[in-house]
PDB file of C-alpha atoms in Angstrom:
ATOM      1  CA  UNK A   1      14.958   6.682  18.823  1.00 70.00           C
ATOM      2  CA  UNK A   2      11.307   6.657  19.056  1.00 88.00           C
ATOM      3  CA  UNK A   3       9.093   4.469  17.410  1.00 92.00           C
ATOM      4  CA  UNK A   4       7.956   5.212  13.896  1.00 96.00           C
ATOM      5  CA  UNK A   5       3.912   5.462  12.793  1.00 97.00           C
ATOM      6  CA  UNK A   6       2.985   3.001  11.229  1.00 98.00           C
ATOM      7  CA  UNK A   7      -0.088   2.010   8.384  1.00 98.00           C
ATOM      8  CA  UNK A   8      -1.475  -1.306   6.905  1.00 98.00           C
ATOM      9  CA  UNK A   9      -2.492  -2.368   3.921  1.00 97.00           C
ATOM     10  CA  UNK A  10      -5.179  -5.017   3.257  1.00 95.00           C
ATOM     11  CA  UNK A  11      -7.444  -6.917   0.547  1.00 90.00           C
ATOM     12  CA  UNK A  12     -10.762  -7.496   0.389  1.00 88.00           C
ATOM     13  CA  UNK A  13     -11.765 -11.124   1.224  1.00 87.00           C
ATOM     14  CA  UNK A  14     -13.227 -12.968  -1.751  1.00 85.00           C
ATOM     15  CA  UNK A  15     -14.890 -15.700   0.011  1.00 86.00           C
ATOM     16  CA  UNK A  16     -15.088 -16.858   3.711  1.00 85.00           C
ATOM     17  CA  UNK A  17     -12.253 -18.689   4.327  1.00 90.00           C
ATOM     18  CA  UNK A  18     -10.749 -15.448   3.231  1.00 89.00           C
ATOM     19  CA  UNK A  19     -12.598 -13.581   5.257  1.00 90.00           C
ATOM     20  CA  UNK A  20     -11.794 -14.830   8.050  1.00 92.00           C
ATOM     21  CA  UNK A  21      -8.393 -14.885   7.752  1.00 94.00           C
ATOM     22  CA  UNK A  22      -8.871 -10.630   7.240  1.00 93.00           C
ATOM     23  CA  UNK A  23     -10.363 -10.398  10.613  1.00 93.00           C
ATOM     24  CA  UNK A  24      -8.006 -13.042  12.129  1.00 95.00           C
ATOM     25  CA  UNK A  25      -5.287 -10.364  10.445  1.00 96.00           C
ATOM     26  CA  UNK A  26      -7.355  -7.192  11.840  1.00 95.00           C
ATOM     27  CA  UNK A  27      -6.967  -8.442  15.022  1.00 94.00           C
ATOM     28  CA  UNK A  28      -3.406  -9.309  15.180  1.00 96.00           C
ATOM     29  CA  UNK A  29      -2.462  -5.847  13.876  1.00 96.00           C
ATOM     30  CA  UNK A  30      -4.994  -3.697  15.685  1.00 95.00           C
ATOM     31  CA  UNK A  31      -2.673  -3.463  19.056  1.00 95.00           C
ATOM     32  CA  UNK A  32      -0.414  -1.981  17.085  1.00 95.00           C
ATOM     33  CA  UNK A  33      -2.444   1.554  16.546  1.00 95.00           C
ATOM     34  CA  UNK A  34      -1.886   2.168  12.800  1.00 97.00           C
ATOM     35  CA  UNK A  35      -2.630   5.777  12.336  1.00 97.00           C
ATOM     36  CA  UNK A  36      -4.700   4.126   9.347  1.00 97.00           C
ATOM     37  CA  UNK A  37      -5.535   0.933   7.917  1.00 97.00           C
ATOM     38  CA  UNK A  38      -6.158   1.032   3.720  1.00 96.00           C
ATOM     39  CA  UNK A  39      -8.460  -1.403   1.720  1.00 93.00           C
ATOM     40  CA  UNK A  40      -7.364  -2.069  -2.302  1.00 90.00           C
ATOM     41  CA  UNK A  41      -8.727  -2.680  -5.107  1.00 77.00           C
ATOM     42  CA  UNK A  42      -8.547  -5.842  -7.360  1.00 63.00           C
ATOM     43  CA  UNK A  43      -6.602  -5.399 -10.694  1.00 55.00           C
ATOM     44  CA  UNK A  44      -9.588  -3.473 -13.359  1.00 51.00           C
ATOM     45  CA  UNK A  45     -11.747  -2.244 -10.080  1.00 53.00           C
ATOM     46  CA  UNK A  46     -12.600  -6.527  -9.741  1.00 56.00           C
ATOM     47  CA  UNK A  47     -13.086  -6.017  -6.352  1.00 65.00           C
ATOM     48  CA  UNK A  48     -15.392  -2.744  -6.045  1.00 71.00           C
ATOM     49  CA  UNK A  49     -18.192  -4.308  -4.509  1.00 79.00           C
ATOM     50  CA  UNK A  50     -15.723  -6.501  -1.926  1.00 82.00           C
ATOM     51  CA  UNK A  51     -13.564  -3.297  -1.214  1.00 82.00           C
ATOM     52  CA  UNK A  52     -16.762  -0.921  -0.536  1.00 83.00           C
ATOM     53  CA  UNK A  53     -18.002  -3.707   2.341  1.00 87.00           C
ATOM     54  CA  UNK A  54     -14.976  -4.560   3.700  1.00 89.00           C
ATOM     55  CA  UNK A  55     -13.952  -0.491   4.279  1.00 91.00           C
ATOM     56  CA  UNK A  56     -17.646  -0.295   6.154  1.00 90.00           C
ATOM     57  CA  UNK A  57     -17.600  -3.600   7.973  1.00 90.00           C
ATOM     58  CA  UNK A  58     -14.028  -2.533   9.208  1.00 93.00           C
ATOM     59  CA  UNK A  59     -14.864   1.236   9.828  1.00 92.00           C
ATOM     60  CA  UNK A  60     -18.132   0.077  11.920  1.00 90.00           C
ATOM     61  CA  UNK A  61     -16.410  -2.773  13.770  1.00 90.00           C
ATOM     62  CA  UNK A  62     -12.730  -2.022  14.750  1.00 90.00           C
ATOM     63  CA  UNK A  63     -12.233   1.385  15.780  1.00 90.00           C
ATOM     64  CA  UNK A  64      -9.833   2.088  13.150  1.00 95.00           C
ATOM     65  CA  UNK A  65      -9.116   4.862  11.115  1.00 96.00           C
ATOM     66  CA  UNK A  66      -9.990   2.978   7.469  1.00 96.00           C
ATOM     67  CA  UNK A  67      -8.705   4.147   3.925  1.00 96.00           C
ATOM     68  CA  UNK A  68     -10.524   3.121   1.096  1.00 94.00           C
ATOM     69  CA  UNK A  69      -8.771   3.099  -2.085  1.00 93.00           C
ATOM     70  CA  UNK A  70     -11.010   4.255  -5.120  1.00 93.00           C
ATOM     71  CA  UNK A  71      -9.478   3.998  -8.633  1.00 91.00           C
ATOM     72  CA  UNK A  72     -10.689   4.965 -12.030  1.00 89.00           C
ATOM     73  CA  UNK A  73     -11.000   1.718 -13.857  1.00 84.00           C
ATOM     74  CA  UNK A  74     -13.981   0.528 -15.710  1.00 82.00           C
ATOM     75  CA  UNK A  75     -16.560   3.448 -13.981  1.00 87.00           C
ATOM     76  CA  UNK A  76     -17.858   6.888 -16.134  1.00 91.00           C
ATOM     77  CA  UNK A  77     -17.224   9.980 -13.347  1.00 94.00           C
ATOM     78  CA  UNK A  78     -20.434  10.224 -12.408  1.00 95.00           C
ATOM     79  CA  UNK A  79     -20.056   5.790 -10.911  1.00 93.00           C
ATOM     80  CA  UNK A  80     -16.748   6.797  -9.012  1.00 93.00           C
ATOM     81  CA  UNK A  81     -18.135   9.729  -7.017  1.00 95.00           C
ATOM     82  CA  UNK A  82     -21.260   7.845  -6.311  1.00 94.00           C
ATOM     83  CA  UNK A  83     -19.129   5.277  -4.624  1.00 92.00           C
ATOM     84  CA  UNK A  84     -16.696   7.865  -2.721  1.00 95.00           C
ATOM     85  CA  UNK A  85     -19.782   9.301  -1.441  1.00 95.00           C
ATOM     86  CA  UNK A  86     -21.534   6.328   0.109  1.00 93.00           C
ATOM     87  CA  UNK A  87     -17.905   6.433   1.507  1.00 93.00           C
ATOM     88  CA  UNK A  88     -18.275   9.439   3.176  1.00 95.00           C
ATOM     89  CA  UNK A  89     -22.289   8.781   4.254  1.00 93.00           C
ATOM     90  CA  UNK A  90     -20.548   5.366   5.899  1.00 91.00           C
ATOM     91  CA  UNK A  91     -18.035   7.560   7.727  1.00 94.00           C
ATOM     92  CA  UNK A  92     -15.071   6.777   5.566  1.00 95.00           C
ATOM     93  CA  UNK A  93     -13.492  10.289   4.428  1.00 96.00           C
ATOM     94  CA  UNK A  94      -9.694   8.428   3.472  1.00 97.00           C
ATOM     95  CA  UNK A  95      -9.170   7.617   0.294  1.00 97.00           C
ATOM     96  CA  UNK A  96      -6.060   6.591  -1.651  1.00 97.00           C
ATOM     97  CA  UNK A  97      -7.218   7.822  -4.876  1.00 96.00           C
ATOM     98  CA  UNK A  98      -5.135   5.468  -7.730  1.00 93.00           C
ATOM     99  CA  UNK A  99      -5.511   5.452 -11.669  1.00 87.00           C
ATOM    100  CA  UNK A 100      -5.838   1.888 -11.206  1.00 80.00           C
ATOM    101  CA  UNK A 101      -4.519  -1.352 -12.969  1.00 71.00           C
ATOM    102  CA  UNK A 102      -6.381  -2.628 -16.040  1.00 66.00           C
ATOM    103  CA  UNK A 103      -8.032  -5.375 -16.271  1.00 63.00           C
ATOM    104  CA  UNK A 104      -5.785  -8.833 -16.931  1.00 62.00           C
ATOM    105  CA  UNK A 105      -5.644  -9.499 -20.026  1.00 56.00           C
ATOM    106  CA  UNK A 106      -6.152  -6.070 -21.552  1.00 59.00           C
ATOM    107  CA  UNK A 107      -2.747  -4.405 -21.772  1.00 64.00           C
ATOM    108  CA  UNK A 108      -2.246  -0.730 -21.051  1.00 70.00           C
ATOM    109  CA  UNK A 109      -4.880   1.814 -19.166  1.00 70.00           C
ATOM    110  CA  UNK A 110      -8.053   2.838 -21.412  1.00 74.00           C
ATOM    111  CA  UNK A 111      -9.997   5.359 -19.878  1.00 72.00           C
ATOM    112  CA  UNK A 112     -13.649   4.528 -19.308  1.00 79.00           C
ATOM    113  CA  UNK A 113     -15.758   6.868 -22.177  1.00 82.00           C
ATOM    114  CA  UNK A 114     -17.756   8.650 -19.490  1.00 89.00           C
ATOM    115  CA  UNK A 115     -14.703   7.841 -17.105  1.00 88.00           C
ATOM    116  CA  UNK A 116     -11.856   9.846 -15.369  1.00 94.00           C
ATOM    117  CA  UNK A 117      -8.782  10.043 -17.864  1.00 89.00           C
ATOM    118  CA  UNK A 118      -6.131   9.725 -15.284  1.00 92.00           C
ATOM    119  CA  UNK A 119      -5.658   9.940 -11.495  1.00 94.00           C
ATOM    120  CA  UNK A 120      -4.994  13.932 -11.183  1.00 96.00           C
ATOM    121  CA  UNK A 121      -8.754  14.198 -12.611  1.00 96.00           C
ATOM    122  CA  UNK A 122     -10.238  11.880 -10.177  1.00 97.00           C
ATOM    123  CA  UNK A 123      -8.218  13.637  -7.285  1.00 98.00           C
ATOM    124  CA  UNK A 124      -9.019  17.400  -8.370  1.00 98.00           C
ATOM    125  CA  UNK A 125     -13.149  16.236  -8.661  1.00 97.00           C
ATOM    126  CA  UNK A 126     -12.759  14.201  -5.207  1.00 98.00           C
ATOM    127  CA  UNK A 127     -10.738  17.418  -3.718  1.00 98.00           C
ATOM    128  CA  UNK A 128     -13.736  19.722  -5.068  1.00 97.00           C
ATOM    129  CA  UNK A 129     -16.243  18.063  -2.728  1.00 97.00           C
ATOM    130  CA  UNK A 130     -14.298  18.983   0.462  1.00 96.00           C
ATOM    131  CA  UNK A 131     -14.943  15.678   2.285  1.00 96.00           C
ATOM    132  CA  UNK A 132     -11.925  14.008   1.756  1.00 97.00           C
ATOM    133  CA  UNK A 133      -8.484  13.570   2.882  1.00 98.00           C
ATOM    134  CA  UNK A 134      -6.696  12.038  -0.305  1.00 98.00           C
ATOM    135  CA  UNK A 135      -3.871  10.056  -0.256  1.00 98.00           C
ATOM    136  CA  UNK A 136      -2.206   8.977  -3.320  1.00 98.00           C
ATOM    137  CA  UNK A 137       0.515   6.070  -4.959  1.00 96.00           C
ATOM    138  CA  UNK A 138       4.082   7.117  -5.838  1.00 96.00           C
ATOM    139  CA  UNK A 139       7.004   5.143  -7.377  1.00 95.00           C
ATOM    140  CA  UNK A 140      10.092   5.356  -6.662  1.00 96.00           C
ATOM    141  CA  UNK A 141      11.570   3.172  -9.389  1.00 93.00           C
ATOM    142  CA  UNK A 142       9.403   5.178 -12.053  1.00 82.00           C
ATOM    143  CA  UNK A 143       5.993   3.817 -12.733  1.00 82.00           C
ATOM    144  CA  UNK A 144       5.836   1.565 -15.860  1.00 79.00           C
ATOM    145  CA  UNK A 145       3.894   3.849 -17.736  1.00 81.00           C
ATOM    146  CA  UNK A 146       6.103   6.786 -17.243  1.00 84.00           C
ATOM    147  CA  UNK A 147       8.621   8.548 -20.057  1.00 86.00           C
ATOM    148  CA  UNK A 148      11.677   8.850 -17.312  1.00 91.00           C
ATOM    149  CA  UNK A 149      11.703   9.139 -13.285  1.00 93.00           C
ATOM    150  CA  UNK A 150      11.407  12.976 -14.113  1.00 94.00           C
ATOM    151  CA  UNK A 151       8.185  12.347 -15.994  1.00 94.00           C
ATOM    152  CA  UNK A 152       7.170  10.048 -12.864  1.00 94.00           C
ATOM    153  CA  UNK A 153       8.059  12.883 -10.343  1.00 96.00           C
ATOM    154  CA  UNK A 154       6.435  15.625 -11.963  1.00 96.00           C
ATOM    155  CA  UNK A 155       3.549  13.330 -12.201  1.00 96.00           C
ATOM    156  CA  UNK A 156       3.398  13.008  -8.716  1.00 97.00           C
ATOM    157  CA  UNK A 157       3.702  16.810  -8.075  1.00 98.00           C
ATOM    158  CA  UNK A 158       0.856  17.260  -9.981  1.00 97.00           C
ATOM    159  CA  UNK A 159      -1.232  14.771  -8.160  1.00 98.00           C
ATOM    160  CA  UNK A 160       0.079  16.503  -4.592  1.00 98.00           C
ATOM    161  CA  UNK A 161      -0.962  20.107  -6.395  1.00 97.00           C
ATOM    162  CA  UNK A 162      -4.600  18.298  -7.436  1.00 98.00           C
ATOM    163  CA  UNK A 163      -5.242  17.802  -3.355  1.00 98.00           C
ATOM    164  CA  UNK A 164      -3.487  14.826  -2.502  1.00 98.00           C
ATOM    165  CA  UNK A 165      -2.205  15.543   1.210  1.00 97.00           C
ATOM    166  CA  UNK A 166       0.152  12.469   1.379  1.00 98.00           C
ATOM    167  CA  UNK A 167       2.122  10.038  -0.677  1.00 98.00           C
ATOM    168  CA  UNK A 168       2.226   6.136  -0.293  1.00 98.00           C
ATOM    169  CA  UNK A 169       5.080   4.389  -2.153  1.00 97.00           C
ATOM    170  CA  UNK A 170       5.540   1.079  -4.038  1.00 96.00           C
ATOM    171  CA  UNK A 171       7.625  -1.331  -2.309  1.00 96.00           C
ATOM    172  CA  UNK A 172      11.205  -1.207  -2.946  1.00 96.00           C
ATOM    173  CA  UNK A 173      14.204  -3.840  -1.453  1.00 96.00           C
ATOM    174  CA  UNK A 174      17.190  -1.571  -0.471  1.00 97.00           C
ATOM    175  CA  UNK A 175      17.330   1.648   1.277  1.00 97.00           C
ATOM    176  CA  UNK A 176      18.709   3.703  -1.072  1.00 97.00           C
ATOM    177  CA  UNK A 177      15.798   3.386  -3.716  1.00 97.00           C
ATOM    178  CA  UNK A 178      13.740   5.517  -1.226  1.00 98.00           C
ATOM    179  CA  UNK A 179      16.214   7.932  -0.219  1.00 98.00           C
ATOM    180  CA  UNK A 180      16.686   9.024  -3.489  1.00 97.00           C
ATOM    181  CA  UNK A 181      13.556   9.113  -4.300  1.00 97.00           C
ATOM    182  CA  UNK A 182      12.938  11.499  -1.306  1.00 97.00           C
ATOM    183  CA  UNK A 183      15.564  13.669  -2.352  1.00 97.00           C
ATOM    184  CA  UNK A 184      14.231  14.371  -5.949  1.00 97.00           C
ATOM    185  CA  UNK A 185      11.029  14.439  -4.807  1.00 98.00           C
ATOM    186  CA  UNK A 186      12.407  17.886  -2.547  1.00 97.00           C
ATOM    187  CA  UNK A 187      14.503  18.828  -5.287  1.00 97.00           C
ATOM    188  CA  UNK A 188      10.965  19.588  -7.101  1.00 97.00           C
ATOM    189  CA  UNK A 189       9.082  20.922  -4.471  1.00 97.00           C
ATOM    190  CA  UNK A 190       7.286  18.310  -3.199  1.00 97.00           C
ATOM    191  CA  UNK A 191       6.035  19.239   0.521  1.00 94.00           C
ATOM    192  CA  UNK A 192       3.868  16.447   1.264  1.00 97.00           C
ATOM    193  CA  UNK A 193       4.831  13.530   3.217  1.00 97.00           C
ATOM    194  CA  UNK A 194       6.073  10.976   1.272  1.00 98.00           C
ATOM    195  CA  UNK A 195       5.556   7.747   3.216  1.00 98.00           C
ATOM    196  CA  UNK A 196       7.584   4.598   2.400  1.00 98.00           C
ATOM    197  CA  UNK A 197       5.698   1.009   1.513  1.00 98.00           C
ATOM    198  CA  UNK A 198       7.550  -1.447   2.930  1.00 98.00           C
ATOM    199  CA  UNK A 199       6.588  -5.439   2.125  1.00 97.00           C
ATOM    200  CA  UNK A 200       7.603  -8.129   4.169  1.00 96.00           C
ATOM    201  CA  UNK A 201       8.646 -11.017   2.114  1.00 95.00           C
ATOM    202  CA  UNK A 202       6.448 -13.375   3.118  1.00 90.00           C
ATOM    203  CA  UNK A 203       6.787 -15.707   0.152  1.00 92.00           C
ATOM    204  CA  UNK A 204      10.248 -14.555  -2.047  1.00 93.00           C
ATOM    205  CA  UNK A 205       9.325 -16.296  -5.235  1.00 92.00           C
ATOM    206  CA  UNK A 206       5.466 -14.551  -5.367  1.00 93.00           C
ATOM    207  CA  UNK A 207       6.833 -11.297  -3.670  1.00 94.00           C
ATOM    208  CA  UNK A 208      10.014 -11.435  -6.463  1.00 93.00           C
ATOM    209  CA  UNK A 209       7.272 -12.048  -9.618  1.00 92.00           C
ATOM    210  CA  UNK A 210       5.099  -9.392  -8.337  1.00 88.00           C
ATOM    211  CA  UNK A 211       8.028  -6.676  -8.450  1.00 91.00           C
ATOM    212  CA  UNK A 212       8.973  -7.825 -11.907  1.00 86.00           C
ATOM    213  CA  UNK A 213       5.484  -7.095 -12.844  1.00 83.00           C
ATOM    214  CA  UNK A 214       5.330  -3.869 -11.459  1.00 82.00           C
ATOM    215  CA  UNK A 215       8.804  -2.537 -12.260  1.00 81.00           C
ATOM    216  CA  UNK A 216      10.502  -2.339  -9.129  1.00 89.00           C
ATOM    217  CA  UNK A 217      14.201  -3.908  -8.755  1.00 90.00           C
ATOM    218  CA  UNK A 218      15.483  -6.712  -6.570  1.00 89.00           C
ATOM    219  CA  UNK A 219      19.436  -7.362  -6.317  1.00 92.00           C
ATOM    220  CA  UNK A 220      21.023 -10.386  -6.998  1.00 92.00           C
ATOM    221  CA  UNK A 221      22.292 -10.772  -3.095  1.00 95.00           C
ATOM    222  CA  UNK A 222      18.679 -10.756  -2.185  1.00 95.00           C
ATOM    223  CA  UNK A 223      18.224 -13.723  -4.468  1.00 93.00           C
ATOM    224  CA  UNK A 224      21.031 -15.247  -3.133  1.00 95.00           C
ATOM    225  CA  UNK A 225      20.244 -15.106   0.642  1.00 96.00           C
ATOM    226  CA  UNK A 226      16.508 -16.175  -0.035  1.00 95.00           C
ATOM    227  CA  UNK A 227      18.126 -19.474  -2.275  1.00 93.00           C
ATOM    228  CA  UNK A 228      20.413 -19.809   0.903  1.00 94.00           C
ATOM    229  CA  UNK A 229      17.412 -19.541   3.713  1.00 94.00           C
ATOM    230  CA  UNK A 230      15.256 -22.057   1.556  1.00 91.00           C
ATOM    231  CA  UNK A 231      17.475 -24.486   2.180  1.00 92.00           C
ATOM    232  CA  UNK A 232      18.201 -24.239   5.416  1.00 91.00           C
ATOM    233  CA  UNK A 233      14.596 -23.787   6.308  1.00 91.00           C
ATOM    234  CA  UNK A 234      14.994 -19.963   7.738  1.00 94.00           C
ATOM    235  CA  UNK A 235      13.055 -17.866   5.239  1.00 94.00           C
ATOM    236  CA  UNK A 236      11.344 -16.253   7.695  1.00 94.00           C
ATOM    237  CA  UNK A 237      13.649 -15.627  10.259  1.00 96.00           C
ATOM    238  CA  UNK A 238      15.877 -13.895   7.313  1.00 96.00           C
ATOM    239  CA  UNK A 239      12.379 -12.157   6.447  1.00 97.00           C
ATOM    240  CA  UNK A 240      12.075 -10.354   9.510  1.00 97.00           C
ATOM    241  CA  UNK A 241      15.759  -9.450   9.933  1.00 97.00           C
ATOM    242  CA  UNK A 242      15.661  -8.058   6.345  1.00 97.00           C
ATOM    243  CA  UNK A 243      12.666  -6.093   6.628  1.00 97.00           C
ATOM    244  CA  UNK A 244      13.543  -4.831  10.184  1.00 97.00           C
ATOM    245  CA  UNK A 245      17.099  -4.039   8.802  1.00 98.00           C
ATOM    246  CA  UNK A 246      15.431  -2.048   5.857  1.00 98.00           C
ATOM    247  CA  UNK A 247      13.099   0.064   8.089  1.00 98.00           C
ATOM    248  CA  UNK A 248      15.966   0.825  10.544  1.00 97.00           C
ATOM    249  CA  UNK A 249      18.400   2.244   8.010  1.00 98.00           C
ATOM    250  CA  UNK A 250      15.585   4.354   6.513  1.00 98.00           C
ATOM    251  CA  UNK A 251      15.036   5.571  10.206  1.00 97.00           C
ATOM    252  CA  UNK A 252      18.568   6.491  10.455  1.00 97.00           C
ATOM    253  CA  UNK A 253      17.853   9.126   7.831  1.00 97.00           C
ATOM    254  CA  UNK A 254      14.692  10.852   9.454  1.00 97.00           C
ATOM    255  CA  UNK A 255      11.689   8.568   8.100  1.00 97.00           C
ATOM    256  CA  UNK A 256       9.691   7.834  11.076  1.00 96.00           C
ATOM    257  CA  UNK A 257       6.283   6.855   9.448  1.00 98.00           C
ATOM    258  CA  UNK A 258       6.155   3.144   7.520  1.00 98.00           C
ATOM    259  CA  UNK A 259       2.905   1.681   5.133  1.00 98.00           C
ATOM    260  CA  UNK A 260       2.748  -1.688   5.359  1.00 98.00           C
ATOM    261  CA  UNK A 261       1.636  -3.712   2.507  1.00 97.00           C
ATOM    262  CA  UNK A 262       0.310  -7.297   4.551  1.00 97.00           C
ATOM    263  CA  UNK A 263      -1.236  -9.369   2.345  1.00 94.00           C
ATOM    264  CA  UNK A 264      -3.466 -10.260   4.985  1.00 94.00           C
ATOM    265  CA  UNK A 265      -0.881 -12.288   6.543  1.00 95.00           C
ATOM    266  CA  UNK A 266      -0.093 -10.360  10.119  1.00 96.00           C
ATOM    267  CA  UNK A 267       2.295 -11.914  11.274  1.00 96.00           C
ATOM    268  CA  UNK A 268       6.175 -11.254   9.952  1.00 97.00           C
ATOM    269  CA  UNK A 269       4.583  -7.845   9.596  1.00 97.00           C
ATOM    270  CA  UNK A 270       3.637  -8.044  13.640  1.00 97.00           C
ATOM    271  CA  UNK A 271       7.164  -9.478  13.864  1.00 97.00           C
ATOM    272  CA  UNK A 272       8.950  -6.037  12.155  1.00 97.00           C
ATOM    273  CA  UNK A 273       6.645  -3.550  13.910  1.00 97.00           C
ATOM    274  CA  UNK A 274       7.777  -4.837  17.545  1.00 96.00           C
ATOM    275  CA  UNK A 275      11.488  -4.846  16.419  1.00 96.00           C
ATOM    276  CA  UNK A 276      10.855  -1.413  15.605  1.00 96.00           C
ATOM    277  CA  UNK A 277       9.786  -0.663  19.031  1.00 95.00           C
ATOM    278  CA  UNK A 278       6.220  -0.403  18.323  1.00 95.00           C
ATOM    279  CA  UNK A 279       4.655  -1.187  21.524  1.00 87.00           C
ATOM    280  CA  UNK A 280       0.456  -3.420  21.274  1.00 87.00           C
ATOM    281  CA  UNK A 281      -1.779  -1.529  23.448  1.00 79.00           C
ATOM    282  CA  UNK A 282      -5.081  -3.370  24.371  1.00 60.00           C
ATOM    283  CA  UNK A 283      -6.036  -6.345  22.128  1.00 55.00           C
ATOM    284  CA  UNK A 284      -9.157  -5.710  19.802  1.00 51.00           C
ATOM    285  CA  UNK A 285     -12.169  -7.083  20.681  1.00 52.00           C
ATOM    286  CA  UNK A 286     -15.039  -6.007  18.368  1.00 52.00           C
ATOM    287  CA  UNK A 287     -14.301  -7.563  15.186  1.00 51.00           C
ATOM    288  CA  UNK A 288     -16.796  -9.885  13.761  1.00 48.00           C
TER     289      UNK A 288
END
């Protein structure tokens, strides 16, 4: 079996100590040649300014292909293009074009007044300026906001249908979640790749709180075995063997690209990619 393609997924740094630790995680992950390497956005577009230099700083300095994620939160239409086009003046023509989260606090989604209403708007307008390749979010546990998982795959169709060449999916814990999810996706005729997000559990009590808020499901035996390795002091070992184990049986059935979600923490991520067979090649040297 040959190794799979992989992607990363990073955050802004919101002060130095953090940004160091983004370049310390560049670095690490680099060698293993990503096909890309995406930038988010904070929760209510906190982070625009953060995400628009980190995506340059990273695009000038480490060679890699760099996504920048570009959301409709808290920006009128005319705001959001402005930004994807500095974007493209900087070089950057990926984006992983997202509704977006509101802002804490503030309960469900309100468009901005002068602002895109949803993501299919914002990916038809940044489709219409032919410099982009588009990449989009899919969910498959249903997003929160979504009627039924119908509603949530038809939703997605439409967002493939706006311009969106590829799909990047929420995390999920077991195997079967995805494969599903794959399948209905075909069933509607969905064409696009449809690329799994896998998260390494670096931390299972912030990683388990996080999924809670975002509606995807953990099973009680994962629970169980993370109560188990706490004790015994092997969280991480069981870390890597579940993640590895999750990626493999996903392999099994034909998936041979992965998104990682890192947290800016390289390495059970680095840890999963070599068990995968995913051979470093030089080590990066121009980050700064």
């Amino acid at each position: 079996m040959t190794a799979p393609k992989i992607s990363f997924e990073f955050f802004p740094p919101k002060n130095l100590e953090a940004s160091f630790r983004l370049w310390d995680t560049v670095q690490v992950l680099a060698p293993m040649c990503p096909r890309f390497v995406s930038v988010t956005y904070g929760a209510g577009g906190t982070t625009r300014e953060l995400t628009r230099d980190a995506v340059a700083t990273l695009h000038k300095s480490s060679g890699l292909n760099v996504a920048a994620h570009l959301t409709c939160v808290n920006a009128s239409k005319e705001e959001t293009l402005k930004i994807a086009d500095d974007f493209a003046a900087a070089g950057v023509t990926d984006l992983v074009a997202l509704r977006g989260d509101p802002p804490k606090g503030s309960g469900r989604f309100e468009a901005h007044p002068e602002g895109f209403a949803n993501s299919i708007e914002l990916i038809e307008a940044l489709s219409d300026t032919g410099k982009f390749n588009i990449r989009v979010g899919a969910y498959p546990e249903s997003h929160p906001d979504a009627a039924d998982q119908a509603a949530n795959i038809n939703w997605l169709k439409a967002k493939i249908d706006a311009g969106a060449s590829e799909a990047l999916t929420q995390f999920f814990f077991e195997p079967e979640v995805f494969l599903r999810f794959r399948d209905a996706c075909a069933k509607a005729g969905i064409d696009a790749p449809i690329v799994p997000g896998i998260q390494p559990i670096e931390n299972w009590k912030g990683i388990r709180n996080f999924a809670q808020r975002c509606g995807a499901s953990f099973p009680a035996w994962l629970q169980d075995a993370f109560e188990k390795a706490e004790r015994d002091d092997r969280e991480e070992l069981l870390a890597t063997a579940l993640c590895t184990e999750l990626c493999d049986a996903l392999r099994t059935e034909g998936v041979d690209h992965f998104h990682f979600y890192t947290l800016n923490r390289p390495e059970l991520t680095r840890d999963v990619c070599h068990a995968l067979g995913v051979t470093p090649a030089s080590k990066l040297e121009k980050v700064a």
